[in-house]
Amino acid sequence: MKKYKYLVVDYDGTLVNDDKKITPKTLKAVNDFVNRGGVFVVCTGRMTKGIDYKLKNAGLNCLLASFNGAEFSDITSGGVLYQKPIDNKTCIKCFKILEKYDVSGQCYPNGEYVVAKETERTIAYSNMMGVKANYQNPVSKYLADNNLSSPKILVYDSKENLDLVENELKSSLLECEVIRSFSEHIDINLKGVSKGNAIKMIADYYGVTVNDIIAVGDAGNDIAMLETAGFPIAMGNALDIVKKVCKAECPDNNSDGIKFIIDNYCI
């Protein structure tokens, strides 16, 4: 069986358990893999500032593809290797749709976390990311007044509210990928930006092919990444639509699934 040197993993529901922790067993497995010459990359929909310090604090030195691949950086040096943001005009169009239905969305111009108003969800998000919110109501006006773009827009509201806007976002934002990653999340990136494109960037960066890469995920926004990588693996806790595109399945994120992958499929 081929042993893989390149391992790209999602963060939430994949690398971390339900308590948002990298378990000691998984951390040791990852560090041992890197010490053997393995390349470990985290590919996430999260904002860069909300994840890089968590990875550093956990003792990981790796590349980070954040905002679903719209930004690619080296957390060790802090250098940004690639950026592909949603342009100002499209961001404004998106937020005007959300504002029409009073649906909550957030964006990340210049690395900030911008949202219209404080809610339990925004407080929880700020605490989870360790980033203060910049409250601007309406967000569309703030973006227009300051000519701002954003690597990603996250629509983060109740399932019922997302059901109201999903189709209109898809039909209006033809420049974008609009993906319902969970029942209460819609991820919006510029068209051509996806975790699948991040796999191609990683392959190019290391001078290998996508067939040399394992990708691991659990959610809808991981599907492009899994379809692009040579060996896609679904977490045990993955959605059924994710498992259908994978070649293998590992234990869930509360049972050291990443350690299982490293032990069985990696150098």
mmCIF file of C-alpha atoms in Angstrom:
data_model
loop_
_atom_site.group_PDB
_atom_site.id
_atom_site.type_symbol
_atom_site.label_atom_id
_atom_site.label_comp_id
_atom_site.label_asym_id
_atom_site.label_seq_id
_atom_site.Cartn_x
_atom_site.Cartn_y
_atom_site.Cartn_z
ATOM 1 C CA MET A 1 0.000 0.000 0.000
ATOM 2 C CA LYS A 2 1.229 3.492 -0.892
ATOM 3 C CA LYS A 3 2.332 5.593 2.072
ATOM 4 C CA TYR A 4 1.590 9.306 1.715
ATOM 5 C CA LYS A 5 3.884 12.204 2.595
ATOM 6 C CA TYR A 6 1.287 14.981 2.128
ATOM 7 C CA LEU A 7 -1.704 15.169 4.445
ATOM 8 C CA VAL A 8 -4.296 17.974 4.195
ATOM 9 C CA VAL A 9 -6.991 18.080 6.843
ATOM 10 C CA ASP A 10 -10.024 20.150 7.671
ATOM 11 C CA TYR A 11 -10.087 21.721 11.157
ATOM 12 C CA ASP A 12 -13.592 21.680 12.687
ATOM 13 C CA GLY A 13 -15.041 18.206 12.963
ATOM 14 C CA THR A 14 -11.802 16.704 11.654
ATOM 15 C CA LEU A 15 -8.544 17.735 13.336
ATOM 16 C CA VAL A 16 -10.269 18.865 16.537
ATOM 17 C CA ASN A 17 -12.829 17.026 18.636
ATOM 18 C CA ASP A 18 -16.235 18.350 19.618
ATOM 19 C CA ASP A 19 -14.570 20.365 22.418
ATOM 20 C CA LYS A 20 -12.465 22.115 19.724
ATOM 21 C CA LYS A 21 -9.295 20.473 21.052
ATOM 22 C CA ILE A 22 -6.519 18.557 19.329
ATOM 23 C CA THR A 23 -6.199 15.496 21.524
ATOM 24 C CA PRO A 24 -2.744 14.562 22.886
ATOM 25 C CA LYS A 25 -2.731 11.338 20.831
ATOM 26 C CA THR A 26 -3.531 13.172 17.596
ATOM 27 C CA LEU A 27 -1.009 15.942 18.322
ATOM 28 C CA LYS A 28 1.755 13.397 18.951
ATOM 29 C CA ALA A 29 0.843 11.498 15.795
ATOM 30 C CA VAL A 30 0.961 14.694 13.703
ATOM 31 C CA ASN A 31 4.284 15.851 15.161
ATOM 32 C CA ASP A 32 5.827 12.400 14.715
ATOM 33 C CA PHE A 33 4.610 12.408 11.098
ATOM 34 C CA VAL A 34 6.212 15.823 10.478
ATOM 35 C CA ASN A 35 9.436 14.691 12.158
ATOM 36 C CA ARG A 36 9.553 11.755 9.735
ATOM 37 C CA GLY A 37 9.434 14.207 6.831
ATOM 38 C CA GLY A 38 5.690 14.413 6.386
ATOM 39 C CA VAL A 39 3.940 17.594 5.257
ATOM 40 C CA PHE A 40 0.878 18.576 7.268
ATOM 41 C CA VAL A 41 -1.519 21.265 6.051
ATOM 42 C CA VAL A 42 -4.708 22.553 7.669
ATOM 43 C CA CYS A 43 -7.402 23.610 5.191
ATOM 44 C CA THR A 44 -10.334 25.393 6.782
ATOM 45 C CA GLY A 45 -13.190 27.768 6.187
ATOM 46 C CA ARG A 46 -12.152 29.734 9.273
ATOM 47 C CA MET A 47 -10.562 33.171 9.148
ATOM 48 C CA THR A 48 -6.761 33.223 9.300
ATOM 49 C CA LYS A 49 -6.581 35.206 12.550
ATOM 50 C CA GLY A 50 -9.046 32.831 14.161
ATOM 51 C CA ILE A 51 -6.999 29.711 13.537
ATOM 52 C CA ASP A 52 -3.265 30.417 13.133
ATOM 53 C CA TYR A 53 -2.664 31.154 16.818
ATOM 54 C CA LYS A 54 -4.589 28.015 17.825
ATOM 55 C CA LEU A 55 -2.342 25.890 15.634
ATOM 56 C CA LYS A 56 0.788 27.603 16.977
ATOM 57 C CA ASN A 57 -0.359 27.197 20.565
ATOM 58 C CA ALA A 58 -0.974 23.516 19.913
ATOM 59 C CA GLY A 59 2.628 23.188 18.744
ATOM 60 C CA LEU A 60 1.963 22.798 15.030
ATOM 61 C CA ASN A 61 4.160 24.460 12.423
ATOM 62 C CA CYS A 62 2.397 24.033 9.123
ATOM 63 C CA LEU A 63 0.869 25.714 6.125
ATOM 64 C CA LEU A 64 -2.650 27.043 6.475
ATOM 65 C CA ALA A 65 -5.250 27.352 3.735
ATOM 66 C CA SER A 66 -7.948 29.517 5.317
ATOM 67 C CA PHE A 67 -11.248 31.044 4.156
ATOM 68 C CA ASN A 68 -11.863 27.823 2.153
ATOM 69 C CA GLY A 69 -8.654 28.394 0.206
ATOM 70 C CA ALA A 70 -9.021 32.120 -0.520
ATOM 71 C CA GLU A 71 -5.893 32.738 1.562
ATOM 72 C CA PHE A 72 -2.799 30.541 1.801
ATOM 73 C CA SER A 73 -0.191 31.309 4.449
ATOM 74 C CA ASP A 74 2.754 29.949 6.400
ATOM 75 C CA ILE A 75 1.885 30.239 10.081
ATOM 76 C CA THR A 76 5.522 29.829 11.093
ATOM 77 C CA SER A 77 6.725 32.904 9.193
ATOM 78 C CA GLY A 78 3.384 34.698 9.087
ATOM 79 C CA GLY A 79 3.816 35.167 5.343
ATOM 80 C CA VAL A 80 0.787 35.197 3.034
ATOM 81 C CA LEU A 81 1.507 33.156 -0.081
ATOM 82 C CA TYR A 82 -1.771 33.650 -1.969
ATOM 83 C CA GLN A 83 -5.005 35.696 -1.738
ATOM 84 C CA LYS A 84 -8.154 35.762 -3.852
ATOM 85 C CA PRO A 85 -10.855 37.945 -2.227
ATOM 86 C CA ILE A 86 -14.457 38.681 -3.218
ATOM 87 C CA ASP A 87 -14.438 42.140 -4.813
ATOM 88 C CA ASN A 88 -16.107 45.170 -3.237
ATOM 89 C CA LYS A 89 -19.077 45.322 -5.622
ATOM 90 C CA THR A 90 -19.970 41.659 -5.066
ATOM 91 C CA CYS A 91 -19.622 41.943 -1.283
ATOM 92 C CA ILE A 92 -22.044 44.878 -1.280
ATOM 93 C CA LYS A 93 -24.524 42.972 -3.454
ATOM 94 C CA CYS A 94 -24.408 40.015 -1.084
ATOM 95 C CA PHE A 95 -24.989 42.044 2.068
ATOM 96 C CA LYS A 96 -27.861 43.960 0.527
ATOM 97 C CA ILE A 97 -29.629 40.623 -0.019
ATOM 98 C CA LEU A 98 -28.953 39.582 3.581
ATOM 99 C CA GLU A 99 -30.120 42.954 4.892
ATOM 100 C CA LYS A 100 -33.351 42.722 2.887
ATOM 101 C CA TYR A 101 -34.277 39.541 4.791
ATOM 102 C CA ASP A 102 -32.629 40.561 8.087
ATOM 103 C CA VAL A 103 -30.325 37.554 7.886
ATOM 104 C CA SER A 104 -26.972 37.647 9.658
ATOM 105 C CA GLY A 105 -23.775 37.577 7.621
ATOM 106 C CA GLN A 106 -20.168 38.364 8.376
ATOM 107 C CA CYS A 107 -17.110 39.262 6.348
ATOM 108 C CA TYR A 108 -13.389 39.696 6.915
ATOM 109 C CA PRO A 109 -11.882 42.766 5.199
ATOM 110 C CA ASN A 110 -8.206 43.240 6.037
ATOM 111 C CA GLY A 111 -8.400 40.343 8.476
ATOM 112 C CA GLU A 112 -11.145 41.957 10.586
ATOM 113 C CA TYR A 113 -14.363 40.275 11.694
ATOM 114 C CA VAL A 114 -17.186 42.565 10.520
ATOM 115 C CA VAL A 115 -20.853 41.943 11.359
ATOM 116 C CA ALA A 116 -23.936 44.155 11.674
ATOM 117 C CA LYS A 117 -24.964 43.702 15.294
ATOM 118 C CA GLU A 118 -24.150 41.865 18.476
ATOM 119 C CA THR A 119 -26.065 38.634 19.043
ATOM 120 C CA GLU A 120 -25.463 35.449 20.981
ATOM 121 C CA ARG A 121 -24.038 33.989 17.776
ATOM 122 C CA THR A 122 -21.568 36.834 17.196
ATOM 123 C CA ILE A 123 -20.418 36.696 20.830
ATOM 124 C CA ALA A 124 -19.914 32.946 20.560
ATOM 125 C CA TYR A 125 -18.055 33.358 17.254
ATOM 126 C CA SER A 126 -15.766 36.048 18.699
ATOM 127 C CA ASN A 127 -14.995 33.850 21.688
ATOM 128 C CA MET A 128 -14.355 30.808 19.514
ATOM 129 C CA MET A 129 -12.058 32.725 17.157
ATOM 130 C CA GLY A 130 -10.405 34.919 19.755
ATOM 131 C CA VAL A 131 -11.125 37.939 17.536
ATOM 132 C CA LYS A 132 -13.116 41.074 18.427
ATOM 133 C CA ALA A 133 -16.088 41.905 16.240
ATOM 134 C CA ASN A 134 -16.266 45.196 14.356
ATOM 135 C CA TYR A 135 -19.987 46.051 14.430
ATOM 136 C CA GLN A 136 -21.140 47.997 11.355
ATOM 137 C CA ASN A 137 -24.819 48.391 10.542
ATOM 138 C CA PRO A 138 -25.488 48.161 7.681
ATOM 139 C CA VAL A 139 -22.445 46.197 6.598
ATOM 140 C CA SER A 140 -23.121 47.029 2.935
ATOM 141 C CA LYS A 141 -22.643 50.755 3.628
ATOM 142 C CA TYR A 142 -19.417 50.143 5.577
ATOM 143 C CA LEU A 143 -18.038 48.098 2.679
ATOM 144 C CA ALA A 144 -19.086 50.744 0.141
ATOM 145 C CA ASP A 145 -17.748 53.710 2.134
ATOM 146 C CA ASN A 146 -14.356 52.076 2.589
ATOM 147 C CA ASN A 147 -14.090 50.196 -0.736
ATOM 148 C CA LEU A 148 -13.453 46.913 1.065
ATOM 149 C CA SER A 149 -13.230 43.367 -0.235
ATOM 150 C CA SER A 150 -13.330 40.119 1.750
ATOM 151 C CA PRO A 151 -11.783 36.684 1.209
ATOM 152 C CA LYS A 152 -15.038 35.063 2.323
ATOM 153 C CA ILE A 153 -18.564 35.840 3.484
ATOM 154 C CA LEU A 154 -20.210 33.585 6.042
ATOM 155 C CA VAL A 155 -23.975 33.597 6.390
ATOM 156 C CA TYR A 156 -24.514 32.324 9.906
ATOM 157 C CA ASP A 157 -28.136 32.195 11.037
ATOM 158 C CA SER A 158 -31.013 29.818 11.738
ATOM 159 C CA LYS A 159 -31.862 27.082 9.245
ATOM 160 C CA GLU A 160 -35.162 28.824 8.495
ATOM 161 C CA ASN A 161 -33.458 32.132 7.704
ATOM 162 C CA LEU A 162 -30.882 30.453 5.492
ATOM 163 C CA ASP A 163 -33.675 28.700 3.624
ATOM 164 C CA LEU A 164 -35.058 32.171 2.854
ATOM 165 C CA VAL A 165 -31.898 33.489 1.192
ATOM 166 C CA GLU A 166 -29.984 30.508 -0.192
ATOM 167 C CA ASN A 167 -31.560 30.415 -3.661
ATOM 168 C CA GLU A 168 -31.418 34.184 -4.128
ATOM 169 C CA LEU A 169 -27.753 34.258 -3.126
ATOM 170 C CA LYS A 170 -26.987 31.508 -5.638
ATOM 171 C CA SER A 171 -28.911 33.169 -8.472
ATOM 172 C CA SER A 172 -27.604 36.685 -7.753
ATOM 173 C CA LEU A 173 -23.962 36.023 -6.925
ATOM 174 C CA LEU A 174 -22.910 34.367 -10.155
ATOM 175 C CA GLU A 175 -19.330 35.472 -9.473
ATOM 176 C CA CYS A 176 -19.257 33.290 -6.345
ATOM 177 C CA GLU A 177 -19.302 29.773 -5.001
ATOM 178 C CA VAL A 178 -22.276 29.624 -2.600
ATOM 179 C CA ILE A 179 -22.107 26.440 -0.517
ATOM 180 C CA ARG A 180 -24.479 25.332 2.244
ATOM 181 C CA SER A 181 -21.804 23.699 4.392
ATOM 182 C CA PHE A 182 -24.157 23.056 7.328
ATOM 183 C CA SER A 183 -27.855 23.707 7.976
ATOM 184 C CA GLU A 184 -26.984 27.033 9.667
ATOM 185 C CA HIS A 185 -23.933 27.997 7.571
ATOM 186 C CA ILE A 186 -23.553 29.239 4.006
ATOM 187 C CA ASP A 187 -19.962 29.779 2.822
ATOM 188 C CA ILE A 188 -19.463 32.295 0.003
ATOM 189 C CA ASN A 189 -16.179 32.625 -1.885
ATOM 190 C CA LEU A 190 -15.190 34.010 -5.256
ATOM 191 C CA LYS A 191 -15.810 31.482 -8.035
ATOM 192 C CA GLY A 192 -12.769 29.298 -8.495
ATOM 193 C CA VAL A 193 -11.917 29.556 -4.815
ATOM 194 C CA SER A 194 -12.560 26.352 -2.938
ATOM 195 C CA LYS A 195 -10.805 23.810 -0.825
ATOM 196 C CA GLY A 196 -10.324 21.900 -4.069
ATOM 197 C CA ASN A 197 -8.279 24.756 -5.501
ATOM 198 C CA ALA A 198 -6.333 24.814 -2.230
ATOM 199 C CA ILE A 199 -5.275 21.205 -2.876
ATOM 200 C CA LYS A 200 -3.931 22.282 -6.280
ATOM 201 C CA MET A 201 -2.046 25.197 -4.696
ATOM 202 C CA ILE A 202 -0.487 22.883 -2.122
ATOM 203 C CA ALA A 203 0.562 20.435 -4.836
ATOM 204 C CA ASP A 204 2.115 23.263 -6.868
ATOM 205 C CA TYR A 205 3.880 24.680 -3.811
ATOM 206 C CA TYR A 206 5.586 21.360 -3.086
ATOM 207 C CA GLY A 207 6.120 20.351 -6.713
ATOM 208 C CA VAL A 208 3.971 17.213 -6.541
ATOM 209 C CA THR A 209 0.646 16.166 -8.065
ATOM 210 C CA VAL A 210 -2.741 16.086 -6.366
ATOM 211 C CA ASN A 211 -2.511 12.289 -6.523
ATOM 212 C CA ASP A 212 0.236 12.476 -3.894
ATOM 213 C CA ILE A 213 -2.096 14.095 -1.349
ATOM 214 C CA ILE A 214 -4.476 12.676 1.248
ATOM 215 C CA ALA A 215 -7.374 14.993 2.092
ATOM 216 C CA VAL A 216 -9.629 14.504 5.091
ATOM 217 C CA GLY A 217 -12.937 16.206 5.897
ATOM 218 C CA ASP A 218 -16.448 15.953 7.234
ATOM 219 C CA ALA A 219 -18.655 18.742 5.816
ATOM 220 C CA GLY A 220 -20.126 20.021 2.568
ATOM 221 C CA ASN A 221 -17.430 22.627 2.020
ATOM 222 C CA ASP A 222 -14.848 19.796 2.107
ATOM 223 C CA ILE A 223 -16.264 18.011 -0.928
ATOM 224 C CA ALA A 224 -14.249 19.943 -3.546
ATOM 225 C CA MET A 225 -11.071 19.225 -1.579
ATOM 226 C CA LEU A 226 -11.900 15.535 -1.305
ATOM 227 C CA GLU A 227 -12.797 15.238 -4.984
ATOM 228 C CA THR A 228 -9.488 16.860 -5.979
ATOM 229 C CA ALA A 229 -7.060 14.935 -3.756
ATOM 230 C CA GLY A 230 -5.665 11.591 -4.813
ATOM 231 C CA PHE A 231 -6.835 9.807 -1.685
ATOM 232 C CA PRO A 232 -9.912 11.333 -0.012
ATOM 233 C CA ILE A 233 -10.883 10.076 3.448
ATOM 234 C CA ALA A 234 -14.099 10.848 5.323
ATOM 235 C CA MET A 235 -14.257 11.230 9.065
ATOM 236 C CA GLY A 236 -16.596 8.816 10.816
ATOM 237 C CA ASN A 237 -18.726 11.822 11.744
ATOM 238 C CA ALA A 238 -18.874 13.110 8.151
ATOM 239 C CA LEU A 239 -22.087 13.878 6.312
ATOM 240 C CA ASP A 240 -23.315 11.064 4.047
ATOM 241 C CA ILE A 241 -22.740 13.212 0.944
ATOM 242 C CA VAL A 242 -19.103 13.540 2.027
ATOM 243 C CA LYS A 243 -18.642 9.811 2.586
ATOM 244 C CA LYS A 244 -19.953 9.104 -0.921
ATOM 245 C CA VAL A 245 -17.024 10.921 -2.584
ATOM 246 C CA CYS A 246 -14.319 9.293 -0.434
ATOM 247 C CA LYS A 247 -12.211 6.180 -0.896
ATOM 248 C CA ALA A 248 -11.954 5.391 2.817
ATOM 249 C CA GLU A 249 -13.408 6.283 6.200
ATOM 250 C CA CYS A 250 -11.646 6.710 9.529
ATOM 251 C CA PRO A 251 -12.864 6.935 13.147
ATOM 252 C CA ASP A 252 -14.699 10.120 14.115
ATOM 253 C CA ASN A 253 -13.155 13.339 15.391
ATOM 254 C CA ASN A 254 -13.694 12.301 19.007
ATOM 255 C CA SER A 255 -11.819 9.033 18.435
ATOM 256 C CA ASP A 256 -8.478 10.277 17.015
ATOM 257 C CA GLY A 257 -9.408 9.750 13.391
ATOM 258 C CA ILE A 258 -6.380 11.737 12.158
ATOM 259 C CA LYS A 259 -4.050 9.545 14.213
ATOM 260 C CA PHE A 260 -5.654 6.485 12.586
ATOM 261 C CA ILE A 261 -4.975 7.942 9.120
ATOM 262 C CA ILE A 262 -1.346 8.730 9.935
ATOM 263 C CA ASP A 263 -0.788 5.262 11.427
ATOM 264 C CA ASN A 264 -2.324 3.460 8.476
ATOM 265 C CA TYR A 265 -1.755 5.585 5.361
ATOM 266 C CA CYS A 266 1.152 7.977 5.929
ATOM 267 C CA ILE A 267 4.932 7.691 5.980
#
